[in-house]
mmCIF file of C-alpha atoms in Angstrom:
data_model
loop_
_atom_site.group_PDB
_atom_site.id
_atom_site.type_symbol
_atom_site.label_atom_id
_atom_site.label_comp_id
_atom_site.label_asym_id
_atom_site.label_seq_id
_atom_site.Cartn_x
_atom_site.Cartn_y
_atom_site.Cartn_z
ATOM 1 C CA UNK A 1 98.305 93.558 122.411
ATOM 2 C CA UNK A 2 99.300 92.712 118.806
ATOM 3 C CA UNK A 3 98.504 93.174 115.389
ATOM 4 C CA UNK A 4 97.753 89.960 113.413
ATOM 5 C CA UNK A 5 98.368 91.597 109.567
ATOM 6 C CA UNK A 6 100.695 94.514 110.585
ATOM 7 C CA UNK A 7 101.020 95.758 107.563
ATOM 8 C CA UNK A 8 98.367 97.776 107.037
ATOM 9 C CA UNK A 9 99.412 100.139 109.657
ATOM 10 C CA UNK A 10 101.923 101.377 107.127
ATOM 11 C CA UNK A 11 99.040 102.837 105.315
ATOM 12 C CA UNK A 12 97.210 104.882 108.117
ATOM 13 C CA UNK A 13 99.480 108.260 107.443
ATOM 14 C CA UNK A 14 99.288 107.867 103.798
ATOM 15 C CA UNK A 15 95.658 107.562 103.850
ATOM 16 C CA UNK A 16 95.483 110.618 106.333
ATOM 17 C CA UNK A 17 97.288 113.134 103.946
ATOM 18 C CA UNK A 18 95.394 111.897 100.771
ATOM 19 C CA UNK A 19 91.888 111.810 102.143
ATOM 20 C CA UNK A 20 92.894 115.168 103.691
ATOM 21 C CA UNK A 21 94.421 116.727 100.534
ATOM 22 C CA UNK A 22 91.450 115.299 98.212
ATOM 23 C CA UNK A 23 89.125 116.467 100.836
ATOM 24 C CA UNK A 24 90.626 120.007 100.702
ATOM 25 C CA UNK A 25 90.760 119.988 96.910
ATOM 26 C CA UNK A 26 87.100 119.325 96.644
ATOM 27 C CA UNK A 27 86.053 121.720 99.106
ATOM 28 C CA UNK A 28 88.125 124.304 97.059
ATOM 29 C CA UNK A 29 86.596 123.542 94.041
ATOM 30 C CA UNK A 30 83.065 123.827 95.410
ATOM 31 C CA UNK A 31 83.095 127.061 96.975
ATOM 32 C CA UNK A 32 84.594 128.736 93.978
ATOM 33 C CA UNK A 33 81.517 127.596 91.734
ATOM 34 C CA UNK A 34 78.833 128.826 94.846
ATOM 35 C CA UNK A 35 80.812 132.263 95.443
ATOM 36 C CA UNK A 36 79.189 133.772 92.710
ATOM 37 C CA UNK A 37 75.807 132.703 94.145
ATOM 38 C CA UNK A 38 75.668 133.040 98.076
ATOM 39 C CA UNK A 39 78.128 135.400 99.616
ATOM 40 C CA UNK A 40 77.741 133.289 102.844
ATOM 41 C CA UNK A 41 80.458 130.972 100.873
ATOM 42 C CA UNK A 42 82.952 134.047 101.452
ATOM 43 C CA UNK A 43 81.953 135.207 105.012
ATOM 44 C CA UNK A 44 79.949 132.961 106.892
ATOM 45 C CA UNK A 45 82.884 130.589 109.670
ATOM 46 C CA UNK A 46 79.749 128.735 110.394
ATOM 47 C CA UNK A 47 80.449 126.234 107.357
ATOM 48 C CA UNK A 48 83.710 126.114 107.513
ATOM 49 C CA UNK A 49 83.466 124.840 111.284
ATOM 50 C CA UNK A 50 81.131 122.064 109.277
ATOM 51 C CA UNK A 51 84.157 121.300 106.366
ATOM 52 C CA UNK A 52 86.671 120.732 109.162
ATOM 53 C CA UNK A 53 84.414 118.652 111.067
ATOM 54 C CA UNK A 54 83.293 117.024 108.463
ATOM 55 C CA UNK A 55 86.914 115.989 107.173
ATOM 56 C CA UNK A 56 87.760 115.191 110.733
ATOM 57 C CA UNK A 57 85.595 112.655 110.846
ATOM 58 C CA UNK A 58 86.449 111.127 107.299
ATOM 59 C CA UNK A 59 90.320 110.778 109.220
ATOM 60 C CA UNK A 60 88.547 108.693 111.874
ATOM 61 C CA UNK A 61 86.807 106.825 109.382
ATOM 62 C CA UNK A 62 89.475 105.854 108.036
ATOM 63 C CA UNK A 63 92.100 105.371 110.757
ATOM 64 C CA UNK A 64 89.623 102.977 112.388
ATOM 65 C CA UNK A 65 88.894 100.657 108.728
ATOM 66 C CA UNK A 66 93.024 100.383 108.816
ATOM 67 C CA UNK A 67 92.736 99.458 112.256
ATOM 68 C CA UNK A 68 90.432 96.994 111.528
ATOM 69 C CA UNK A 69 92.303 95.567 108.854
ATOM 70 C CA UNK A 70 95.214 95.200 110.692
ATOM 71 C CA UNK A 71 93.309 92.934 113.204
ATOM 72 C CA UNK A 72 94.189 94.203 116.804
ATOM 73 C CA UNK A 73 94.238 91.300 119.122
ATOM 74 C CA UNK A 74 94.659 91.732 123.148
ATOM 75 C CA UNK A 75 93.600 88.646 125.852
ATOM 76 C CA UNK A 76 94.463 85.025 124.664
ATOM 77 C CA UNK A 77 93.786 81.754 126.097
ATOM 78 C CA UNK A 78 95.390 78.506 126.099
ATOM 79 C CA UNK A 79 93.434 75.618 124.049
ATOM 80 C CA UNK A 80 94.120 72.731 122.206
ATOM 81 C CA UNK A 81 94.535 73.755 118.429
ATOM 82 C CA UNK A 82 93.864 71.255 115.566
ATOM 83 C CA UNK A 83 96.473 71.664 112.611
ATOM 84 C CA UNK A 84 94.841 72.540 109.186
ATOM 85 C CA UNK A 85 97.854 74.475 107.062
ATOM 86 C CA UNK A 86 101.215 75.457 107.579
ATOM 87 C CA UNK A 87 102.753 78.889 108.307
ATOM 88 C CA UNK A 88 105.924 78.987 106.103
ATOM 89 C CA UNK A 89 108.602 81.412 106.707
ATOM 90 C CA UNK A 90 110.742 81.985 103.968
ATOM 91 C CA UNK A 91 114.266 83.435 105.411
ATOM 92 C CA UNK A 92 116.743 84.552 102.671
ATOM 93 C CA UNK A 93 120.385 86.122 102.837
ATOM 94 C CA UNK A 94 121.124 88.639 100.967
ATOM 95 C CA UNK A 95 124.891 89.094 101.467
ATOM 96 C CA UNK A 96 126.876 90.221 98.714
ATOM 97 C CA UNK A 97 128.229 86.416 98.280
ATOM 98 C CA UNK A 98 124.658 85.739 97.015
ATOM 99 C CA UNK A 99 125.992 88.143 93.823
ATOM 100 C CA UNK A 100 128.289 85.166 92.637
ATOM 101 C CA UNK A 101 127.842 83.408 89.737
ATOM 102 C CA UNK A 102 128.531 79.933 90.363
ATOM 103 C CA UNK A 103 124.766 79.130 89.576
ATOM 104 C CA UNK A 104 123.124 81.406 86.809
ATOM 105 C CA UNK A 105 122.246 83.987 86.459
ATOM 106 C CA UNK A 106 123.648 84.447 90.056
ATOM 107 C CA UNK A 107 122.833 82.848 93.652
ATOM 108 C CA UNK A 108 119.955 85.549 94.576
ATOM 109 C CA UNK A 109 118.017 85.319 91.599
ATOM 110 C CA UNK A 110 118.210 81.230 91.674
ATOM 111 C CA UNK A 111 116.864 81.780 94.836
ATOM 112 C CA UNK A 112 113.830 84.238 93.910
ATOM 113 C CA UNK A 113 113.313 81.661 91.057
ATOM 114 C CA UNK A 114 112.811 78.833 93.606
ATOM 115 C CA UNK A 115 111.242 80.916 95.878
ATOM 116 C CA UNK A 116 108.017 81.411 92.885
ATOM 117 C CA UNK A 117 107.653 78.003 92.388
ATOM 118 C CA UNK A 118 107.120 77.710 95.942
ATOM 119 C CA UNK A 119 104.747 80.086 96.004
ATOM 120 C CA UNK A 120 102.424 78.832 93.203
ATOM 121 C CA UNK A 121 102.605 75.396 95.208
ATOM 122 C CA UNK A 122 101.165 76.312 98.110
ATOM 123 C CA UNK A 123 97.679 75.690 98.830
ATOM 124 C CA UNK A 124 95.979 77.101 101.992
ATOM 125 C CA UNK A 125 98.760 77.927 103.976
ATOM 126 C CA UNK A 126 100.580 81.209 104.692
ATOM 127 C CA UNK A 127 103.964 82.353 103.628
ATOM 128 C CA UNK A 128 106.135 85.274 104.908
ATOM 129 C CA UNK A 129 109.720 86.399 104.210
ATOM 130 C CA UNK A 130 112.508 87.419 105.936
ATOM 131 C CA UNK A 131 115.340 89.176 104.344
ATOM 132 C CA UNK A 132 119.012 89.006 106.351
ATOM 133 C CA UNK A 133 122.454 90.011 105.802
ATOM 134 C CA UNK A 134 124.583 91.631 108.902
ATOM 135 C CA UNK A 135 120.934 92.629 110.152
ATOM 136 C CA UNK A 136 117.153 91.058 109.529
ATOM 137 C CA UNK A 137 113.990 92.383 109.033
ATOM 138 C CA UNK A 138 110.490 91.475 107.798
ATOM 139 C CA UNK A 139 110.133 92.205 104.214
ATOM 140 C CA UNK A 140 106.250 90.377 104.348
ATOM 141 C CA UNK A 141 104.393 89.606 107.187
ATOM 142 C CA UNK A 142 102.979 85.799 107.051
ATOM 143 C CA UNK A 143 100.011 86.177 104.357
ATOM 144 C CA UNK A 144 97.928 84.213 102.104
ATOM 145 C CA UNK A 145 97.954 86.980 99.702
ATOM 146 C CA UNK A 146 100.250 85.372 96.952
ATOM 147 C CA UNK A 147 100.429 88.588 94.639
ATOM 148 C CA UNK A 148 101.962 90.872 97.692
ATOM 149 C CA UNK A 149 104.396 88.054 98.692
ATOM 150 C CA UNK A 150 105.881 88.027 94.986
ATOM 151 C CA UNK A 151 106.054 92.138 94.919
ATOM 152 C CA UNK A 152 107.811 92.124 97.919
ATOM 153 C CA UNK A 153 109.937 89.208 97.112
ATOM 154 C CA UNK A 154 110.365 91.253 93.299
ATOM 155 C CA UNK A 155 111.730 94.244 95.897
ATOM 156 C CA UNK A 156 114.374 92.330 97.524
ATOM 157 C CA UNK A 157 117.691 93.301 96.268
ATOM 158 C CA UNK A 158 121.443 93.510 98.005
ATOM 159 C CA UNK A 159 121.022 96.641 98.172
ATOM 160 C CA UNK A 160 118.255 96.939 100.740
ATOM 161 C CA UNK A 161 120.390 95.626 103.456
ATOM 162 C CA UNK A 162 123.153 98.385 104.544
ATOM 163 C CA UNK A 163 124.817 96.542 106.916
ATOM 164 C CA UNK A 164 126.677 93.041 104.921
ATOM 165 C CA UNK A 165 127.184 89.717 106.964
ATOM 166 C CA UNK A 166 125.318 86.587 107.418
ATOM 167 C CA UNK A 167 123.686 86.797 110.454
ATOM 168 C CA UNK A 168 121.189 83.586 110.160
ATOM 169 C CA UNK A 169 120.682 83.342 114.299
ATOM 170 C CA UNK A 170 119.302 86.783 113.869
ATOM 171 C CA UNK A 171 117.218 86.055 111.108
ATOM 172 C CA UNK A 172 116.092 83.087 112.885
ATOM 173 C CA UNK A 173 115.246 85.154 115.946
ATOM 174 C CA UNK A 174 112.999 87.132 113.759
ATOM 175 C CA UNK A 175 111.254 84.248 112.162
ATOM 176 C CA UNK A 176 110.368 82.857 115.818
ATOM 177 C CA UNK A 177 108.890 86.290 116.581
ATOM 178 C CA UNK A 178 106.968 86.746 113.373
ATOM 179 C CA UNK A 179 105.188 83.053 113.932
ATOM 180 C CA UNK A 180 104.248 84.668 117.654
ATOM 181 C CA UNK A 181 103.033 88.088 116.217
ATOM 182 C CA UNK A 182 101.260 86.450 113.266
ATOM 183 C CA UNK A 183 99.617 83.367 115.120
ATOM 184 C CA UNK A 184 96.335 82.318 113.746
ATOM 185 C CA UNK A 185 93.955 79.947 115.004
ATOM 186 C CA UNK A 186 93.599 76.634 112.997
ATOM 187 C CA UNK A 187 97.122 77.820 110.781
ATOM 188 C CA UNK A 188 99.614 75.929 113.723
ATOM 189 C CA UNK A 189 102.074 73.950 111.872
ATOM 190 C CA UNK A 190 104.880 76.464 111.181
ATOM 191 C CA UNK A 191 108.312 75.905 109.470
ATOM 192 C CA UNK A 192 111.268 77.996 108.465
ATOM 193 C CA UNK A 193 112.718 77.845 105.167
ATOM 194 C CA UNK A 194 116.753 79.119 105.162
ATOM 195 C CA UNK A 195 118.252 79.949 101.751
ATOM 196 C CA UNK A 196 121.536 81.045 102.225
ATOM 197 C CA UNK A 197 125.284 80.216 100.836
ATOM 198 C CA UNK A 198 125.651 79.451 104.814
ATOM 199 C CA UNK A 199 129.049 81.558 105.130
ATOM 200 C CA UNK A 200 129.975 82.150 108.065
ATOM 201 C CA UNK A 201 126.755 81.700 110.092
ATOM 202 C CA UNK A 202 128.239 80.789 113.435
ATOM 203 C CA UNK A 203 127.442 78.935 116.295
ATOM 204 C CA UNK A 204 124.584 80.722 117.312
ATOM 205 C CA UNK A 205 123.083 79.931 114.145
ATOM 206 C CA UNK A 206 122.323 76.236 115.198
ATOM 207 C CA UNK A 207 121.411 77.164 118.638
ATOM 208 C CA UNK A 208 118.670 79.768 117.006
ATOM 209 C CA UNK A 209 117.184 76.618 114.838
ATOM 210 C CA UNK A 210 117.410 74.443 118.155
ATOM 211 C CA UNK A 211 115.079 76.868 120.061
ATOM 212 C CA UNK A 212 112.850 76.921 117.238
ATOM 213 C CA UNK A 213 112.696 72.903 116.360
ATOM 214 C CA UNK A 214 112.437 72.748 120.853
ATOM 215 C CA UNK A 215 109.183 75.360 119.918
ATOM 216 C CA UNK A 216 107.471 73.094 117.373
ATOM 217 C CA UNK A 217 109.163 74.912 114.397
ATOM 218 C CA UNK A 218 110.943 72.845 111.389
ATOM 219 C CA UNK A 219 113.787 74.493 109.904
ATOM 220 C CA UNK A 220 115.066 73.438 106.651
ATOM 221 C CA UNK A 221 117.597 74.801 104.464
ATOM 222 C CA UNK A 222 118.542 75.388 100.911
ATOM 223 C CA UNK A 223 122.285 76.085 99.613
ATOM 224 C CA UNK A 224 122.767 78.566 97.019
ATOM 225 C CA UNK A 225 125.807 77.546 95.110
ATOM 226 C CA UNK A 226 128.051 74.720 92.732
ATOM 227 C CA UNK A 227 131.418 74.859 94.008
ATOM 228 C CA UNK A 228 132.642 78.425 94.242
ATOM 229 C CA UNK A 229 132.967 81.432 92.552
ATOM 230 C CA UNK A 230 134.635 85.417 92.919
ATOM 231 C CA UNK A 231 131.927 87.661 94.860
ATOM 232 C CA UNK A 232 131.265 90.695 92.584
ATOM 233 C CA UNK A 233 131.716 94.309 94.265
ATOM 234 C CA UNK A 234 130.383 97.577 94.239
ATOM 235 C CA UNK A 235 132.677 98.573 91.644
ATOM 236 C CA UNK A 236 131.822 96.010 89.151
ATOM 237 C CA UNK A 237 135.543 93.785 89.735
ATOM 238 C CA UNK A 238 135.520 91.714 92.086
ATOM 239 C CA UNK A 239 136.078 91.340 96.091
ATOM 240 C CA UNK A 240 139.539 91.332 97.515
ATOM 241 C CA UNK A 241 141.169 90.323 100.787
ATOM 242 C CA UNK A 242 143.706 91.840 102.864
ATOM 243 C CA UNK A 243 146.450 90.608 100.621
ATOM 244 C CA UNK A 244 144.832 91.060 97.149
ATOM 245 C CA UNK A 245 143.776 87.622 96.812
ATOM 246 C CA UNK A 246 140.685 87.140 95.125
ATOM 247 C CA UNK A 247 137.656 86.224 97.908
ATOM 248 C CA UNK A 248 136.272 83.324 96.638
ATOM 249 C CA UNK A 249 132.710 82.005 97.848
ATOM 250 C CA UNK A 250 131.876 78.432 98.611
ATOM 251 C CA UNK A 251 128.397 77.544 100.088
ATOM 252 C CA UNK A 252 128.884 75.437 103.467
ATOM 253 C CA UNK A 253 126.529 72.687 103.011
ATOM 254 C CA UNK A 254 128.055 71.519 106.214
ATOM 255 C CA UNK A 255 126.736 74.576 108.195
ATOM 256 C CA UNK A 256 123.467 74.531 106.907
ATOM 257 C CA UNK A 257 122.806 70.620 107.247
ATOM 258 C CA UNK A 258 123.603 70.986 111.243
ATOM 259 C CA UNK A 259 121.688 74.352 111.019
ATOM 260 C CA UNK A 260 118.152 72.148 109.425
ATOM 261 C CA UNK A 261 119.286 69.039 111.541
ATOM 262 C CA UNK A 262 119.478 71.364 114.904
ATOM 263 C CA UNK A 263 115.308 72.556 114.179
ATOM 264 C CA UNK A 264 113.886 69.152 113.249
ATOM 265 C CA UNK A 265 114.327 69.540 109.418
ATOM 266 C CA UNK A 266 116.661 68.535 106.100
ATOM 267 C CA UNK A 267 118.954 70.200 104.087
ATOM 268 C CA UNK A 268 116.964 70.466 100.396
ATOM 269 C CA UNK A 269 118.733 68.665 97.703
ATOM 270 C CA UNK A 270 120.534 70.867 95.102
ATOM 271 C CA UNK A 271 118.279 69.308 92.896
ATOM 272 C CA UNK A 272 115.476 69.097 94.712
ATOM 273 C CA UNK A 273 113.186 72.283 93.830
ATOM 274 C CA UNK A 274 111.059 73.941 96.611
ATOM 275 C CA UNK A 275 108.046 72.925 94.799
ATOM 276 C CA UNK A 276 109.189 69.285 94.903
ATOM 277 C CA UNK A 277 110.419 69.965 98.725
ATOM 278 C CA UNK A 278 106.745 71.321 99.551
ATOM 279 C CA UNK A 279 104.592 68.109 97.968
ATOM 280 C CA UNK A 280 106.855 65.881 99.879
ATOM 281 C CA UNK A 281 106.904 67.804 103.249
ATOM 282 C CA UNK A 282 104.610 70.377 103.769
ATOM 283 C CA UNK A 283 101.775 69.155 101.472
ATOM 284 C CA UNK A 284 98.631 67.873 103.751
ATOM 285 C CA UNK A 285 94.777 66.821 103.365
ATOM 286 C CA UNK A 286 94.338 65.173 106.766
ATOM 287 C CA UNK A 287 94.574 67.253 110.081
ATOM 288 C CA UNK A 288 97.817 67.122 112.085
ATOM 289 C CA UNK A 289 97.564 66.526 115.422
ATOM 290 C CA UNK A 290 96.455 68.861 118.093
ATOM 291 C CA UNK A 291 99.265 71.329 120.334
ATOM 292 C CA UNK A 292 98.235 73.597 122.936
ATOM 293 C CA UNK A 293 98.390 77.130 121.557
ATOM 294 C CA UNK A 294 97.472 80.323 122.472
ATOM 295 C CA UNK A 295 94.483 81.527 120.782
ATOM 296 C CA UNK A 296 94.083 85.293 120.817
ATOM 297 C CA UNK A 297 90.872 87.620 120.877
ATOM 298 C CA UNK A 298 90.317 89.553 118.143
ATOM 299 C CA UNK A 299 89.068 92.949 118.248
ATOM 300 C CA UNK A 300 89.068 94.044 114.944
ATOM 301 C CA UNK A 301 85.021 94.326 114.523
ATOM 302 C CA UNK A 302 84.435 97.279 116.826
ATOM 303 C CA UNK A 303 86.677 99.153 115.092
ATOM 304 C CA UNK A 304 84.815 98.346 111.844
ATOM 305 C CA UNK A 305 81.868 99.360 113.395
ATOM 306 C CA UNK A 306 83.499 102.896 114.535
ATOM 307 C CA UNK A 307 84.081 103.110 111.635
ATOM 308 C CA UNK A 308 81.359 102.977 109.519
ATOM 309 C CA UNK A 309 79.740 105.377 112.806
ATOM 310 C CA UNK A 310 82.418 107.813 111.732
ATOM 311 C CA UNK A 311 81.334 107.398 108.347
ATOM 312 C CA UNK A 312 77.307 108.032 108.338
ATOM 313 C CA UNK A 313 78.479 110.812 110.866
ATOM 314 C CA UNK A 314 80.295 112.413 108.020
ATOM 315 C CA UNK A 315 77.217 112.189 105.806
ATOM 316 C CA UNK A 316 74.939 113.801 107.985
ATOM 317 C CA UNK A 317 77.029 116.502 108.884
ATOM 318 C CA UNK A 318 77.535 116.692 104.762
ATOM 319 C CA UNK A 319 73.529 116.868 104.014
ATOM 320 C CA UNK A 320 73.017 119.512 107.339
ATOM 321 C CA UNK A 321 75.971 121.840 106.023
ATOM 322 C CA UNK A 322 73.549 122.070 102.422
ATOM 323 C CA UNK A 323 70.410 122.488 104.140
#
């Protein structure tokens, strides 16, 4: 079993407490204005049995809409899938070399700015992002939802990564897991976008973007950086090494051009902007040709329908408790 827009399960205990807090308030407020009409208000448990039931249900209600949203899928099949957009994954480092200056205002926000025109390109197709440093994570789930991708995007700062590094064969990893979680029938083509200074990635960088190009998966990347420049730290000087020398960064355009060459892609020209990159690779009107993909069930519509069960339920439990 898997969720096809995850995300909204980060919203089922939030909803809980405020439909549960509101639903307390109200009920508050309501008996205080009857008390000085029926003293059943003040002694009869028989309606409060009805308030708690009643707000129980509302929690069901609502756990099972969230549910719903988040598209529970269990039992797949294999069938021959027809390609009609593209799944992008954008994967971006935030290491503290993507502080230097070397492109203004520095490497990270170059790369946000890139990343937007990018995302007013696209047409149809589904972008997610990956954030990476000495650990990755999923900072957006693969979504057609342009206005979440940018506040997330907006959100990602060096700061949000603890642990520093540039661990792209993890971020990688992640990417080939997030096309497998976030699959969707008739959205097959899927590529990986790398934006990284492409320090010290490793060998197990290019093996990551090999299993992915072996899976179907393009993997391109973009270099963040002109030449070289001092990596700002904490303190506001800059980084040192063991013997005081100043660290300076230099993007490995080497690295990153056997990194996109190992999955099936190119390293983007420095000035070659992602919008420009997307017209000329990912843009489409025709169908692709068909791969064998798993296609999953969705279940998402009984829980709708609980739902909305929970929800009359609620009501007429509401209009006896009055009677």
């Amino acid at each position: 079993m898997n969720f096809a827009e995850p995300f909204y399960l980060y919203f089922i205990i939030p909803a809980f407490l405020f439909v549960l807090l509101v639903r307390m308030a109200a009920s508050k407020n309501y008996k205080l204005r009857l008390s000085a009409l029926s003293l059943s208000w003040r002694t009869g448990a028989t309606r409060e049995k009805f308030e708690w039931l009643r707000r129980l249900l509302l929690l069901f209600a609502v756990g099972a809409v969230l549910l719903g949203l988040a598209r529970p899928r269990w039992d797949f099949h294999w069938a021959d899938v027809k390609h009609r957009g593209t799944d992008i994954m954008v994967v971006l480092d935030l290491s503290r070399s993507m502080l230097a200056t070397d492109v203004k205002p520095n490497r990270l926000e170059k790369a946000k700015r890139s990343i937007r025109d990018l995302l007013q390109t696209v047409k149809g197709d589904r972008i997610g992002l990956i954030l990476f440093s000495g650990v990755a994570f999923i900072q957006c789930p693969l979504t057609y939802d342009k206005g979440t991708f940018d506040l997330f995007l907006d959100g990602s700062t060096i700061d949000l990564l603890p642990v520093q590094g540039t661990e792209i064969a993890a971020a990688l990893a992640l990417a080939d897991k997030a096309f497998e979680q976030g699959s969707e029938s008739g959205s097959r083509a899927k590529t990986v976008v790398l934006i990284s200074d492409g320090e010290n990635h490793g060998q197990n960088a290019i093996e990551g973007a090999k299993t992915l190009g072996e899976k179907g998966v393009r993997v391109f990347s973009l270099a963040m950086g002109e030449g070289g420049s001092p990596i700002p730290d904490e303190t506001g000087s800059f980084m040192r090494d063991d013997r005081g020398q100043m660290v300076v960064s230099k993007p490995d355009l080497g690295g990153l051009t056997a990194i996109a060459k190992a999955g099936g892609g190119r390293l983007i020209g420095g000035r070659e902007g992602l919008d420009d990159f997307y017209r000329r690779e990912l843009a489409h009107g025709d169908e692709l040709k068909a791969t064998r993909e798993k296609v999953w069930k969705e279940r998402h519509m009984a829980l709708s329908l609980l739902g909305l069960f929970f929800l009359l339920a609620e009501f007429f439990v509401g209009a006896r408790r009055v009677q």
